[in-house]
Amino acid sequence: SAYKRIREVMDRQVRIVDAYKRAWNLVRQDKHFTEAEIDYMYRVYKGILNDSVRNLDQILMVINSFKTRMSDAERLAIIMRAGDRIEQNFVDLLEFNMKTGQLSLNRAKGRYEIERVRRLYGL
C-alpha cells in the first residue's frame, strides 16, 4: 500500500507542476492584472510549489534513508502525512487558479473579452 500511495503522490506532484505551468502562462498573458498582482501571484505559486517539493522530499527521505531507524509503520505514517499535504497543495493551487480566473473574468469588459477569458481559464 505504501508503494501505491507513493505512486499516487508522484502523479499528484506532476499534476501540480502542470497546473502551475498552465496557470502561470495564462496570468503572464492576462492584461487584467497589474505587475504588483502578478508578483503576488508568483509568490503564492512559488510558495505552493516549494511546499509540495518539501513534502515530496520527506517521502524521498523515508524511501532512500536506510540510516534512519524507524519501523515500517512509522515510515508509512510519514508517507501518508506528506501525501496528504501534497493533496492539499494541489487543492490550494486549483482554488487559487479558480479565483485568479474569476478575478480576470470580473474585470473583463464586453462579450468577446468575457468569452476569451472563460476559454483561457476553463470557466
Short mmCIF file of C-alpha atoms in Angstrom, two decimals:
data_model
loop_
_atom_site.label_atom_id
_atom_site.label_comp_id
_atom_site.label_asym_id
_atom_site.label_seq_id
_atom_site.Cartn_x
_atom_site.Cartn_y
_atom_site.Cartn_z
CA SER A 1 0.00 0.00 0.00
CA ALA A 2 2.94 2.33 0.60
CA TYR A 3 4.15 1.93 -2.97
CA LYS A 4 0.68 2.64 -4.32
CA ARG A 5 0.48 5.79 -2.20
CA ILE A 6 3.94 6.89 -3.34
CA ARG A 7 2.92 6.47 -6.97
CA GLU A 8 -0.27 8.49 -6.33
CA VAL A 9 1.75 11.25 -4.66
CA MET A 10 4.25 11.38 -7.51
CA ASP A 11 1.39 11.60 -10.01
CA ARG A 12 -0.19 14.39 -7.98
CA GLN A 13 3.12 16.28 -7.91
CA VAL A 14 3.29 16.08 -11.70
CA ARG A 15 -0.25 17.46 -11.88
CA ILE A 16 0.71 20.30 -9.53
CA VAL A 17 3.59 21.30 -11.77
CA ASP A 18 1.45 21.02 -14.91
CA ALA A 19 -1.36 23.09 -13.38
CA TYR A 20 1.14 25.68 -12.23
CA LYS A 21 2.76 25.98 -15.67
CA ARG A 22 -0.59 26.39 -17.38
CA ALA A 23 -1.86 28.96 -14.87
CA TRP A 24 1.39 30.92 -14.80
CA ASN A 25 1.43 31.20 -18.58
CA LEU A 26 -2.15 32.49 -18.51
CA VAL A 27 -1.51 35.00 -15.75
CA ARG A 28 1.53 36.45 -17.51
CA GLN A 29 -0.52 36.99 -20.68
CA ASP A 30 -3.59 38.36 -18.94
CA LYS A 31 -3.90 42.12 -19.30
CA HIS A 32 -6.35 42.32 -16.39
CA PHE A 33 -3.61 42.12 -13.77
CA THR A 34 -1.12 44.72 -12.63
CA GLU A 35 2.58 43.98 -12.19
CA ALA A 36 2.07 44.03 -8.41
CA GLU A 37 -0.73 41.48 -8.67
CA ILE A 38 1.36 39.26 -10.93
CA ASP A 39 4.22 39.49 -8.44
CA TYR A 40 1.83 38.48 -5.63
CA MET A 41 0.57 35.54 -7.70
CA TYR A 42 4.14 34.48 -8.39
CA ARG A 43 4.86 34.42 -4.66
CA VAL A 44 1.73 32.36 -3.99
CA TYR A 45 2.59 29.88 -6.74
CA LYS A 46 6.20 29.70 -5.57
CA GLY A 47 5.03 29.03 -2.01
CA ILE A 48 2.70 26.21 -3.07
CA LEU A 49 5.38 24.64 -5.27
CA ASN A 50 8.07 24.92 -2.59
CA ASP A 51 5.75 23.38 -0.01
CA SER A 52 4.88 20.48 -2.28
CA VAL A 53 8.57 19.87 -3.01
CA ARG A 54 9.34 19.85 0.74
CA ASN A 55 6.59 17.27 1.23
CA LEU A 56 7.94 15.20 -1.63
CA ASP A 57 11.43 15.43 -0.11
CA GLN A 58 10.03 13.97 3.13
CA ILE A 59 8.77 10.96 1.22
CA LEU A 60 12.03 10.54 -0.68
CA MET A 61 13.99 10.79 2.55
CA VAL A 62 11.94 7.98 4.07
CA ILE A 63 12.28 5.83 0.97
CA ASN A 64 16.00 6.40 0.46
CA SER A 65 17.15 6.64 4.04
CA PHE A 66 18.26 3.36 5.45
CA LYS A 67 20.33 5.18 8.05
CA THR A 68 17.24 6.40 9.87
CA ARG A 69 15.92 3.82 12.25
CA MET A 70 12.18 3.59 12.18
CA SER A 71 9.56 0.93 11.84
CA ASP A 72 7.62 0.30 8.67
CA ALA A 73 4.58 1.76 10.41
CA GLU A 74 6.47 4.98 11.15
CA ARG A 75 7.68 5.18 7.54
CA LEU A 76 4.16 4.62 6.25
CA ALA A 77 2.79 7.30 8.58
CA ILE A 78 5.32 9.84 7.26
CA ILE A 79 4.47 8.90 3.67
CA MET A 80 0.75 9.25 4.34
CA ARG A 81 1.07 12.63 6.08
CA ALA A 82 3.33 14.05 3.39
CA GLY A 83 0.98 12.66 0.73
CA ASP A 84 -1.99 14.31 2.41
CA ARG A 85 -0.13 17.62 2.47
CA ILE A 86 0.67 17.30 -1.25
CA GLU A 87 -3.02 16.65 -1.90
CA GLN A 88 -3.79 19.85 -0.01
CA ASN A 89 -1.16 21.71 -2.06
CA PHE A 90 -2.97 20.57 -5.19
CA VAL A 91 -6.35 21.71 -3.84
CA ASP A 92 -4.85 25.06 -2.83
CA LEU A 93 -3.38 25.51 -6.30
CA LEU A 94 -6.66 24.68 -8.02
CA GLU A 95 -8.58 27.06 -5.76
CA PHE A 96 -6.09 29.86 -6.37
CA ASN A 97 -6.28 29.24 -10.12
CA MET A 98 -10.07 29.40 -10.00
CA LYS A 99 -10.03 32.65 -8.03
CA THR A 100 -7.48 34.14 -10.42
CA GLY A 101 -9.61 33.22 -13.42
CA GLN A 102 -12.74 34.57 -11.76
CA LEU A 103 -10.99 37.86 -10.96
CA SER A 104 -9.90 38.21 -14.57
CA LEU A 105 -13.43 37.43 -15.72
CA ASN A 106 -14.86 40.06 -13.38
CA ARG A 107 -12.52 42.63 -14.87
CA ALA A 108 -13.31 41.71 -18.46
CA LYS A 109 -15.48 44.11 -20.43
CA GLY A 110 -17.55 43.22 -23.42
CA ARG A 111 -18.88 39.89 -24.65
CA TYR A 112 -15.80 38.97 -26.72
CA GLU A 113 -13.39 39.64 -23.87
CA ILE A 114 -15.53 37.70 -21.38
CA GLU A 115 -15.68 34.68 -23.70
CA ARG A 116 -11.92 34.86 -24.27
CA VAL A 117 -11.21 34.84 -20.51
CA ARG A 118 -13.65 31.96 -19.96
CA ARG A 119 -11.91 29.89 -22.63
CA LEU A 120 -8.45 30.71 -21.29
CA TYR A 121 -9.24 29.75 -17.72
CA GLY A 122 -11.70 26.97 -18.48
CA LEU A 123 -14.55 28.72 -16.68
#
